[in-house]
Amino acid sequence: MSTTVIQAEAIENIPQHIAIIMDGNGRWAQQQGKRRVTGHKAGVESVRASVSCARKLGVKALTLFAFSSENWQRPEKEVSVLMDLFMFVLTREVKRLHKNNIKFQVIGDLSRFSSKLQQKIAEAEKLTEDNTSMVLSIAANYGGRWDITHAAKQLTQKVLNNEIALDDINESSFNAHTSLAQLPELDLLIRTGGDYRISNFLLWQAAYAEFYFTDILWPDFDEEQLKKAISIFNQRERRFGQTSDQIKK
Ligand code: IPE
Ligand code: IPE
Ligand code: MG
């Protein structure tokens, strides 16, 4: 029996849906006197380790923040390297994801990406659409405010088209128009890199998520780190507005 299996059994309660703000690539590289892009390349290994570990543990959905709607403001060269890397990794990894029965999807406003990249994404989503072991969502050109605005716009359009009434807009129908609506509720939100903020990630979805912040820089985040985050999640008491006594009953 491998150590992975033993440890998986030791964790009693596996979160169904984990999201990660993968931060600290640039600093990781700079600490070693290397260019920031070296950190982005090294970060790909951490993505692979997290996907593989999450799937083995039985996590149902893993959502990774790869590129925010604000990241376009970075130097042009860094943005273009990130796009190339995304394209390269997608091409290389999609077969492996498929082999592992993982459903792949990208959330965010894809319209700003090159048509070649959009096509690659569509192909990967199509290939893996019926897979059932885990859903891997990559947030790219994603912003929580964009997500909420987008849902509001879609619902408004339906009202204007007389497809629904104004009173049909409620938390549940609104939620159905946001990204990740078809997945289990977000249980655990991890941020690496030492900052304590959400940076416009899953604003709507994080309503009752547990937050876990670590100083570890993303390229140093591995299977052990993920298990540590999950075991700390296990020590939390999620009350959802109720009292501790009510929860224990
Ligand atoms: C996260 O690492 C990756 C992206 C935002 C694409 P950073 O590039 O933000 O690394 P730091 O925070 O500057 O170290
Ligand atoms: C958040 O990291 C976005 C991703 C990890 C993709 P940033 O590095 O862009 O966040 P800020 O700018 O420090 O808040
Ligand atoms: Mg950063």
PDB file of C-alpha atoms and ligand atoms in Angstrom:
ATOM      1  CA  MET A   1       0.000   0.000   0.000  1.00  0.00           C
ATOM      2  CA  SER A   2       1.443   3.369  -0.962  1.00  0.00           C
ATOM      3  CA  THR A   3       1.788   6.220   1.558  1.00  0.00           C
ATOM      4  CA  THR A   4      -0.752   8.187  -0.480  1.00  0.00           C
ATOM      5  CA  VAL A   5      -3.437   5.619   0.221  1.00  0.00           C
ATOM      6  CA  ILE A   6      -2.628   5.439   3.933  1.00  0.00           C
ATOM      7  CA  GLN A   7      -2.813   9.202   4.270  1.00  0.00           C
ATOM      8  CA  ALA A   8      -6.006   9.427   2.279  1.00  0.00           C
ATOM      9  CA  GLU A   9      -7.614   7.068   4.756  1.00  0.00           C
ATOM     10  CA  ALA A  10      -6.332   9.153   7.661  1.00  0.00           C
ATOM     11  CA  ILE A  11      -8.227  12.167   6.340  1.00  0.00           C
ATOM     12  CA  GLU A  12     -11.785  11.535   7.417  1.00  0.00           C
ATOM     13  CA  ASN A  13     -13.644  14.241   5.556  1.00  0.00           C
ATOM     14  CA  ILE A  14     -12.545  15.045   2.020  1.00  0.00           C
ATOM     15  CA  PRO A  15     -13.844  18.386   0.748  1.00  0.00           C
ATOM     16  CA  GLN A  16     -15.918  17.872  -2.368  1.00  0.00           C
ATOM     17  CA  HIS A  17     -14.829  21.090  -4.022  1.00  0.00           C
ATOM     18  CA  ILE A  18     -11.441  22.770  -3.574  1.00  0.00           C
ATOM     19  CA  ALA A  19     -10.304  25.967  -5.285  1.00  0.00           C
ATOM     20  CA  ILE A  20      -6.750  27.310  -5.310  1.00  0.00           C
ATOM     21  CA  ILE A  21      -5.314  30.772  -5.940  1.00  0.00           C
ATOM     22  CA  MET A  22      -1.949  29.643  -7.258  1.00  0.00           C
ATOM     23  CA  ASP A  23       0.182  32.606  -6.254  1.00  0.00           C
ATOM     24  CA  GLY A  24       3.902  33.213  -5.821  1.00  0.00           C
ATOM     25  CA  ASN A  25       5.448  31.992  -9.062  1.00  0.00           C
ATOM     26  CA  GLY A  26       7.231  35.268  -9.780  1.00  0.00           C
ATOM     27  CA  ARG A  27       8.723  35.564  -6.303  1.00  0.00           C
ATOM     28  CA  TRP A  28       9.808  31.922  -6.343  1.00  0.00           C
ATOM     29  CA  ALA A  29      11.858  32.585  -9.477  1.00  0.00           C
ATOM     30  CA  GLN A  30      13.180  35.951  -8.326  1.00  0.00           C
ATOM     31  CA  GLN A  31      14.403  34.440  -5.044  1.00  0.00           C
ATOM     32  CA  GLN A  32      16.657  32.249  -7.148  1.00  0.00           C
ATOM     33  CA  GLY A  33      17.811  35.106  -9.323  1.00  0.00           C
ATOM     34  CA  LYS A  34      15.764  33.811 -12.233  1.00  0.00           C
ATOM     35  CA  ARG A  35      13.214  35.471 -14.496  1.00  0.00           C
ATOM     36  CA  ARG A  36       9.576  35.450 -13.360  1.00  0.00           C
ATOM     37  CA  VAL A  37       8.519  33.192 -16.221  1.00  0.00           C
ATOM     38  CA  THR A  38      10.740  30.437 -14.823  1.00  0.00           C
ATOM     39  CA  GLY A  39       8.372  30.427 -11.849  1.00  0.00           C
ATOM     40  CA  HIS A  40       5.321  30.059 -14.081  1.00  0.00           C
ATOM     41  CA  LYS A  41       6.939  27.092 -15.804  1.00  0.00           C
ATOM     42  CA  ALA A  42       7.850  25.502 -12.465  1.00  0.00           C
ATOM     43  CA  GLY A  43       4.265  26.077 -11.299  1.00  0.00           C
ATOM     44  CA  VAL A  44       2.975  23.649 -13.915  1.00  0.00           C
ATOM     45  CA  GLU A  45       4.458  20.764 -11.910  1.00  0.00           C
ATOM     46  CA  SER A  46       2.472  21.871  -8.850  1.00  0.00           C
ATOM     47  CA  VAL A  47      -0.689  21.939 -10.942  1.00  0.00           C
ATOM     48  CA  ARG A  48      -0.057  18.389 -12.026  1.00  0.00           C
ATOM     49  CA  ALA A  49       0.661  17.226  -8.463  1.00  0.00           C
ATOM     50  CA  SER A  50      -2.477  18.892  -7.108  1.00  0.00           C
ATOM     51  CA  VAL A  51      -4.724  17.475  -9.819  1.00  0.00           C
ATOM     52  CA  SER A  52      -3.373  13.987  -9.322  1.00  0.00           C
ATOM     53  CA  CYS A  53      -3.554  14.138  -5.514  1.00  0.00           C
ATOM     54  CA  ALA A  54      -7.058  15.628  -5.475  1.00  0.00           C
ATOM     55  CA  ARG A  55      -8.329  12.924  -7.795  1.00  0.00           C
ATOM     56  CA  LYS A  56      -6.735  10.148  -5.753  1.00  0.00           C
ATOM     57  CA  LEU A  57      -8.268  11.524  -2.558  1.00  0.00           C
ATOM     58  CA  GLY A  58     -11.732  11.561  -4.110  1.00  0.00           C
ATOM     59  CA  VAL A  59     -12.211  15.327  -4.430  1.00  0.00           C
ATOM     60  CA  LYS A  60     -15.111  15.886  -6.845  1.00  0.00           C
ATOM     61  CA  ALA A  61     -14.126  19.309  -8.175  1.00  0.00           C
ATOM     62  CA  LEU A  62     -10.844  21.213  -8.301  1.00  0.00           C
ATOM     63  CA  THR A  63     -10.859  24.818  -9.514  1.00  0.00           C
ATOM     64  CA  LEU A  64      -7.552  26.567 -10.208  1.00  0.00           C
ATOM     65  CA  PHE A  65      -7.020  30.311 -10.706  1.00  0.00           C
ATOM     66  CA  ALA A  66      -4.567  30.530 -13.581  1.00  0.00           C
ATOM     67  CA  PHE A  67      -5.059  34.033 -14.962  1.00  0.00           C
ATOM     68  CA  SER A  68      -7.212  36.823 -13.601  1.00  0.00           C
ATOM     69  CA  SER A  69      -9.041  39.488 -15.575  1.00  0.00           C
ATOM     70  CA  GLU A  70      -6.557  41.926 -13.999  1.00  0.00           C
ATOM     71  CA  ASN A  71      -3.458  39.970 -15.050  1.00  0.00           C
ATOM     72  CA  TRP A  72      -3.642  41.512 -18.562  1.00  0.00           C
ATOM     73  CA  GLN A  73      -2.119  44.569 -16.913  1.00  0.00           C
ATOM     74  CA  ARG A  74       1.195  42.766 -16.491  1.00  0.00           C
ATOM     75  CA  PRO A  75       4.120  43.408 -18.856  1.00  0.00           C
ATOM     76  CA  GLU A  76       3.202  42.284 -22.369  1.00  0.00           C
ATOM     77  CA  LYS A  77       6.062  39.797 -22.461  1.00  0.00           C
ATOM     78  CA  GLU A  78       4.917  38.022 -19.298  1.00  0.00           C
ATOM     79  CA  VAL A  79       1.338  37.820 -20.568  1.00  0.00           C
ATOM     80  CA  SER A  80       2.466  36.348 -23.863  1.00  0.00           C
ATOM     81  CA  VAL A  81       4.649  33.733 -22.141  1.00  0.00           C
ATOM     82  CA  LEU A  82       1.674  32.778 -19.958  1.00  0.00           C
ATOM     83  CA  MET A  83      -0.550  32.362 -23.029  1.00  0.00           C
ATOM     84  CA  ASP A  84       2.083  30.214 -24.772  1.00  0.00           C
ATOM     85  CA  LEU A  85       2.487  28.134 -21.626  1.00  0.00           C
ATOM     86  CA  PHE A  86      -1.252  27.634 -21.328  1.00  0.00           C
ATOM     87  CA  MET A  87      -1.422  26.467 -24.941  1.00  0.00           C
ATOM     88  CA  PHE A  88       1.585  24.157 -24.498  1.00  0.00           C
ATOM     89  CA  VAL A  89       0.369  22.574 -21.263  1.00  0.00           C
ATOM     90  CA  LEU A  90      -3.147  22.113 -22.605  1.00  0.00           C
ATOM     91  CA  THR A  91      -1.821  20.281 -25.644  1.00  0.00           C
ATOM     92  CA  ARG A  92       0.489  18.112 -23.575  1.00  0.00           C
ATOM     93  CA  GLU A  93      -1.771  17.261 -20.629  1.00  0.00           C
ATOM     94  CA  VAL A  94      -5.230  16.779 -22.070  1.00  0.00           C
ATOM     95  CA  LYS A  95      -4.693  13.113 -22.932  1.00  0.00           C
ATOM     96  CA  ARG A  96      -3.502  12.401 -19.415  1.00  0.00           C
ATOM     97  CA  LEU A  97      -6.567  14.104 -17.961  1.00  0.00           C
ATOM     98  CA  HIS A  98      -8.792  12.066 -20.241  1.00  0.00           C
ATOM     99  CA  LYS A  99      -7.013   8.838 -19.309  1.00  0.00           C
ATOM    100  CA  ASN A 100      -7.666   9.652 -15.662  1.00  0.00           C
ATOM    101  CA  ASN A 101     -11.364  10.184 -16.364  1.00  0.00           C
ATOM    102  CA  ILE A 102     -11.133  13.892 -15.477  1.00  0.00           C
ATOM    103  CA  LYS A 103     -13.585  16.356 -16.983  1.00  0.00           C
ATOM    104  CA  PHE A 104     -11.799  19.551 -18.028  1.00  0.00           C
ATOM    105  CA  GLN A 105     -13.339  22.989 -18.396  1.00  0.00           C
ATOM    106  CA  VAL A 106     -12.242  26.591 -18.518  1.00  0.00           C
ATOM    107  CA  ILE A 107     -14.214  29.320 -16.742  1.00  0.00           C
ATOM    108  CA  GLY A 108     -13.844  33.010 -17.526  1.00  0.00           C
ATOM    109  CA  ASP A 109     -14.304  35.339 -20.467  1.00  0.00           C
ATOM    110  CA  LEU A 110     -12.626  33.385 -23.237  1.00  0.00           C
ATOM    111  CA  SER A 111     -13.388  35.959 -25.929  1.00  0.00           C
ATOM    112  CA  ARG A 112     -10.107  37.760 -25.319  1.00  0.00           C
ATOM    113  CA  PHE A 113      -7.976  34.694 -26.037  1.00  0.00           C
ATOM    114  CA  SER A 114      -6.590  33.872 -29.488  1.00  0.00           C
ATOM    115  CA  SER A 115      -8.914  31.820 -31.673  1.00  0.00           C
ATOM    116  CA  LYS A 116      -6.306  29.052 -31.685  1.00  0.00           C
ATOM    117  CA  LEU A 117      -6.359  28.854 -27.895  1.00  0.00           C
ATOM    118  CA  GLN A 118     -10.154  29.037 -27.793  1.00  0.00           C
ATOM    119  CA  GLN A 119     -10.290  26.143 -30.232  1.00  0.00           C
ATOM    120  CA  LYS A 120      -7.845  24.063 -28.162  1.00  0.00           C
ATOM    121  CA  ILE A 121      -9.950  24.687 -25.071  1.00  0.00           C
ATOM    122  CA  ALA A 122     -13.152  23.677 -26.886  1.00  0.00           C
ATOM    123  CA  GLU A 123     -11.508  20.470 -28.118  1.00  0.00           C
ATOM    124  CA  ALA A 124     -10.263  19.562 -24.641  1.00  0.00           C
ATOM    125  CA  GLU A 125     -13.686  20.243 -23.125  1.00  0.00           C
ATOM    126  CA  LYS A 126     -15.388  18.151 -25.793  1.00  0.00           C
ATOM    127  CA  LEU A 127     -12.985  15.220 -25.407  1.00  0.00           C
ATOM    128  CA  THR A 128     -13.426  15.055 -21.638  1.00  0.00           C
ATOM    129  CA  GLU A 129     -17.082  16.098 -21.267  1.00  0.00           C
ATOM    130  CA  ASP A 130     -18.400  12.700 -20.166  1.00  0.00           C
ATOM    131  CA  ASN A 131     -15.621  11.965 -17.678  1.00  0.00           C
ATOM    132  CA  THR A 132     -16.713  11.325 -14.131  1.00  0.00           C
ATOM    133  CA  SER A 133     -13.810  11.019 -11.664  1.00  0.00           C
ATOM    134  CA  MET A 134     -13.328  14.762 -11.033  1.00  0.00           C
ATOM    135  CA  VAL A 135     -14.061  18.116 -12.668  1.00  0.00           C
ATOM    136  CA  LEU A 136     -10.977  20.276 -13.212  1.00  0.00           C
ATOM    137  CA  SER A 137     -11.922  23.897 -13.858  1.00  0.00           C
ATOM    138  CA  ILE A 138      -9.241  26.337 -14.919  1.00  0.00           C
ATOM    139  CA  ALA A 139     -10.130  29.974 -14.302  1.00  0.00           C
ATOM    140  CA  ALA A 140      -8.605  32.016 -17.113  1.00  0.00           C
ATOM    141  CA  ASN A 141      -9.395  35.673 -17.760  1.00  0.00           C
ATOM    142  CA  TYR A 142     -11.692  35.095 -14.826  1.00  0.00           C
ATOM    143  CA  GLY A 143     -12.952  37.682 -12.362  1.00  0.00           C
ATOM    144  CA  GLY A 144     -15.560  37.163  -9.653  1.00  0.00           C
ATOM    145  CA  ARG A 145     -17.169  40.482 -10.545  1.00  0.00           C
ATOM    146  CA  TRP A 146     -17.282  39.490 -14.207  1.00  0.00           C
ATOM    147  CA  ASP A 147     -18.974  36.210 -13.211  1.00  0.00           C
ATOM    148  CA  ILE A 148     -21.685  37.995 -11.215  1.00  0.00           C
ATOM    149  CA  THR A 149     -22.227  40.674 -13.875  1.00  0.00           C
ATOM    150  CA  HIS A 150     -22.430  38.016 -16.566  1.00  0.00           C
ATOM    151  CA  ALA A 151     -25.110  36.119 -14.624  1.00  0.00           C
ATOM    152  CA  ALA A 152     -27.086  39.333 -14.066  1.00  0.00           C
ATOM    153  CA  LYS A 153     -26.931  40.100 -17.772  1.00  0.00           C
ATOM    154  CA  GLN A 154     -28.122  36.643 -18.791  1.00  0.00           C
ATOM    155  CA  LEU A 155     -31.059  36.761 -16.388  1.00  0.00           C
ATOM    156  CA  THR A 156     -32.010  40.257 -17.515  1.00  0.00           C
ATOM    157  CA  GLN A 157     -31.990  39.078 -21.106  1.00  0.00           C
ATOM    158  CA  LYS A 158     -34.380  36.271 -20.185  1.00  0.00           C
ATOM    159  CA  VAL A 159     -36.740  38.715 -18.502  1.00  0.00           C
ATOM    160  CA  LEU A 160     -36.626  41.009 -21.539  1.00  0.00           C
ATOM    161  CA  ASN A 161     -37.388  38.027 -23.779  1.00  0.00           C
ATOM    162  CA  ASN A 162     -40.336  37.142 -21.542  1.00  0.00           C
ATOM    163  CA  GLU A 163     -38.771  33.732 -20.895  1.00  0.00           C
ATOM    164  CA  ILE A 164     -38.916  34.314 -17.129  1.00  0.00           C
ATOM    165  CA  ALA A 165     -40.651  36.805 -14.829  1.00  0.00           C
ATOM    166  CA  LEU A 166     -38.795  39.286 -12.647  1.00  0.00           C
ATOM    167  CA  ASP A 167     -39.934  37.307  -9.616  1.00  0.00           C
ATOM    168  CA  ASP A 168     -38.189  34.238 -10.982  1.00  0.00           C
ATOM    169  CA  ILE A 169     -34.889  35.887 -10.110  1.00  0.00           C
ATOM    170  CA  ASN A 170     -33.771  34.511  -6.764  1.00  0.00           C
ATOM    171  CA  GLU A 171     -30.552  33.151  -5.261  1.00  0.00           C
ATOM    172  CA  SER A 172     -31.074  29.778  -6.789  1.00  0.00           C
ATOM    173  CA  SER A 173     -31.794  30.927 -10.359  1.00  0.00           C
ATOM    174  CA  PHE A 174     -29.005  33.501 -10.102  1.00  0.00           C
ATOM    175  CA  ASN A 175     -26.601  30.827  -8.923  1.00  0.00           C
ATOM    176  CA  ALA A 176     -27.550  28.667 -11.899  1.00  0.00           C
ATOM    177  CA  HIS A 177     -26.155  31.366 -14.198  1.00  0.00           C
ATOM    178  CA  THR A 178     -22.779  31.677 -12.477  1.00  0.00           C
ATOM    179  CA  SER A 179     -19.675  29.648 -13.286  1.00  0.00           C
ATOM    180  CA  LEU A 180     -19.371  26.270 -11.511  1.00  0.00           C
ATOM    181  CA  ALA A 181     -23.120  26.145 -10.771  1.00  0.00           C
ATOM    182  CA  GLN A 182     -23.278  22.476 -11.747  1.00  0.00           C
ATOM    183  CA  LEU A 183     -20.582  21.524  -9.213  1.00  0.00           C
ATOM    184  CA  PRO A 184     -20.790  20.877  -5.473  1.00  0.00           C
ATOM    185  CA  GLU A 185     -20.562  24.044  -3.332  1.00  0.00           C
ATOM    186  CA  LEU A 186     -17.053  25.335  -2.758  1.00  0.00           C
ATOM    187  CA  ASP A 187     -15.761  23.842   0.504  1.00  0.00           C
ATOM    188  CA  LEU A 188     -12.146  24.942   0.706  1.00  0.00           C
ATOM    189  CA  LEU A 189     -10.354  27.915  -0.838  1.00  0.00           C
ATOM    190  CA  ILE A 190      -6.559  27.778  -0.670  1.00  0.00           C
ATOM    191  CA  ARG A 191      -4.207  30.661  -1.439  1.00  0.00           C
ATOM    192  CA  THR A 192      -0.472  30.155  -1.677  1.00  0.00           C
ATOM    193  CA  GLY A 193       2.142  32.915  -1.729  1.00  0.00           C
ATOM    194  CA  GLY A 194       1.507  34.575   1.626  1.00  0.00           C
ATOM    195  CA  ASP A 195      -1.142  37.167   0.776  1.00  0.00           C
ATOM    196  CA  TYR A 196      -4.492  37.217   2.556  1.00  0.00           C
ATOM    197  CA  ARG A 197      -6.896  38.310  -0.144  1.00  0.00           C
ATOM    198  CA  ILE A 198      -9.280  36.904  -2.716  1.00  0.00           C
ATOM    199  CA  SER A 199      -8.066  38.973  -5.707  1.00  0.00           C
ATOM    200  CA  ASN A 200     -11.456  38.888  -7.451  1.00  0.00           C
ATOM    201  CA  PHE A 201     -11.603  35.069  -7.544  1.00  0.00           C
ATOM    202  CA  LEU A 202     -14.816  33.182  -6.673  1.00  0.00           C
ATOM    203  CA  LEU A 203     -16.724  35.991  -4.935  1.00  0.00           C
ATOM    204  CA  TRP A 204     -20.193  34.465  -5.220  1.00  0.00           C
ATOM    205  CA  GLN A 205     -19.114  30.853  -4.759  1.00  0.00           C
ATOM    206  CA  ALA A 206     -16.898  31.484  -1.707  1.00  0.00           C
ATOM    207  CA  ALA A 207     -19.849  32.557   0.494  1.00  0.00           C
ATOM    208  CA  TYR A 208     -19.345  29.664   2.939  1.00  0.00           C
ATOM    209  CA  ALA A 209     -16.000  28.259   1.848  1.00  0.00           C
ATOM    210  CA  GLU A 210     -13.287  27.694   4.425  1.00  0.00           C
ATOM    211  CA  PHE A 211     -10.163  29.748   3.679  1.00  0.00           C
ATOM    212  CA  TYR A 212      -6.653  28.395   3.978  1.00  0.00           C
ATOM    213  CA  PHE A 213      -3.695  30.703   3.464  1.00  0.00           C
ATOM    214  CA  THR A 214      -0.103  29.514   3.272  1.00  0.00           C
ATOM    215  CA  ASP A 215       3.224  31.285   2.783  1.00  0.00           C
ATOM    216  CA  ILE A 216       4.399  28.440   0.543  1.00  0.00           C
ATOM    217  CA  LEU A 217       5.015  29.768  -2.978  1.00  0.00           C
ATOM    218  CA  TRP A 218       3.049  27.961  -5.667  1.00  0.00           C
ATOM    219  CA  PRO A 219       5.989  26.067  -7.270  1.00  0.00           C
ATOM    220  CA  ASP A 220       6.759  24.600  -3.813  1.00  0.00           C
ATOM    221  CA  PHE A 221       3.172  23.440  -3.263  1.00  0.00           C
ATOM    222  CA  ASP A 222       2.932  19.671  -3.529  1.00  0.00           C
ATOM    223  CA  GLU A 223       0.858  16.670  -2.509  1.00  0.00           C
ATOM    224  CA  GLU A 224       1.887  16.984   1.154  1.00  0.00           C
ATOM    225  CA  GLN A 225       0.867  20.639   1.204  1.00  0.00           C
ATOM    226  CA  LEU A 226      -2.544  19.825  -0.217  1.00  0.00           C
ATOM    227  CA  LYS A 227      -3.077  17.102   2.353  1.00  0.00           C
ATOM    228  CA  LYS A 228      -2.058  19.512   5.100  1.00  0.00           C
ATOM    229  CA  ALA A 229      -4.642  22.039   3.876  1.00  0.00           C
ATOM    230  CA  ILE A 230      -7.298  19.319   3.870  1.00  0.00           C
ATOM    231  CA  SER A 231      -6.407  18.136   7.342  1.00  0.00           C
ATOM    232  CA  ILE A 232      -6.688  21.696   8.661  1.00  0.00           C
ATOM    233  CA  PHE A 233     -10.028  22.005   6.856  1.00  0.00           C
ATOM    234  CA  ASN A 234     -11.056  18.924   8.813  1.00  0.00           C
ATOM    235  CA  GLN A 235     -10.437  20.703  12.105  1.00  0.00           C
ATOM    236  CA  ARG A 236     -12.774  23.552  11.234  1.00  0.00           C
ATOM    237  CA  GLU A 237     -16.356  23.685  12.448  1.00  0.00           C
ATOM    238  CA  ARG A 238     -18.620  24.895   9.649  1.00  0.00           C
ATOM    239  CA  ARG A 239     -21.641  26.493  11.242  1.00  0.00           C
ATOM    240  CA  PHE A 240     -23.449  28.075   8.284  1.00  0.00           C
ATOM    241  CA  GLY A 241     -25.027  30.643  10.563  1.00  0.00           C
ATOM    242  CA  GLN A 242     -26.061  28.174  13.257  1.00  0.00           C
ATOM    243  CA  THR A 243     -24.593  27.795  16.737  1.00  0.00           C
ATOM    244  CA  SER A 244     -21.926  25.305  17.647  1.00  0.00           C
ATOM    245  CA  ASP A 245     -24.428  23.337  19.795  1.00  0.00           C
ATOM    246  CA  GLN A 246     -26.843  23.014  16.888  1.00  0.00           C
ATOM    247  CA  ILE A 247     -24.093  21.692  14.645  1.00  0.00           C
ATOM    248  CA  LYS A 248     -23.033  19.066  17.187  1.00  0.00           C
ATOM    249  CA  LYS A 249     -26.587  17.709  17.480  1.00  0.00           C
TER     250      LYS A 249
HETATM  251  C1  IPE B   1       0.684  33.578  -9.830  1.00  0.00           C
HETATM  252  O1  IPE B   1       1.994  33.937  -9.525  1.00  0.00           O
HETATM  253  C2  IPE B   1       0.505  33.262 -11.284  1.00  0.00           C
HETATM  254  C3  IPE B   1      -0.275  34.259 -12.037  1.00  0.00           C
HETATM  255  C4  IPE B   1      -0.872  35.301 -11.513  1.00  0.00           C
HETATM  256  C5  IPE B   1      -0.383  34.042 -13.461  1.00  0.00           C
HETATM  257  P1  IPE B   1       2.489  35.422  -9.655  1.00  0.00           P
HETATM  258  O2  IPE B   1       3.001  35.645 -11.034  1.00  0.00           O
HETATM  259  O3  IPE B   1       1.439  36.381  -9.229  1.00  0.00           O
HETATM  260  O4  IPE B   1       3.694  35.461  -8.652  1.00  0.00           O
HETATM  261  P2  IPE B   1       4.048  36.587  -7.613  1.00  0.00           P
HETATM  262  O5  IPE B   1       2.843  36.826  -6.775  1.00  0.00           O
HETATM  263  O6  IPE B   1       4.429  37.805  -8.399  1.00  0.00           O
HETATM  264  O7  IPE B   1       5.197  36.031  -6.847  1.00  0.00           O
HETATM  265  C1  IPE B   2      -4.151  36.143  -8.326  1.00  0.00           C
HETATM  266  O1  IPE B   2      -2.794  36.423  -8.181  1.00  0.00           O
HETATM  267  C2  IPE B   2      -4.392  35.565  -9.672  1.00  0.00           C
HETATM  268  C3  IPE B   2      -3.821  34.246  -9.919  1.00  0.00           C
HETATM  269  C4  IPE B   2      -3.221  33.494  -9.057  1.00  0.00           C
HETATM  270  C5  IPE B   2      -4.005  33.752 -11.235  1.00  0.00           C
HETATM  271  P1  IPE B   2      -2.224  37.884  -8.403  1.00  0.00           P
HETATM  272  O2  IPE B   2      -0.776  37.824  -8.158  1.00  0.00           O
HETATM  273  O3  IPE B   2      -2.657  38.427  -9.711  1.00  0.00           O
HETATM  274  O4  IPE B   2      -2.974  38.708  -7.253  1.00  0.00           O
HETATM  275  P2  IPE B   2      -2.667  40.134  -6.643  1.00  0.00           P
HETATM  276  O5  IPE B   2      -2.522  41.075  -7.790  1.00  0.00           O
HETATM  277  O6  IPE B   2      -1.403  40.028  -5.887  1.00  0.00           O
HETATM  278  O7  IPE B   2      -3.831  40.425  -5.757  1.00  0.00           O
HETATM  279 MG    MG B   3       0.920  37.198  -7.459  1.00  0.00          MG
END
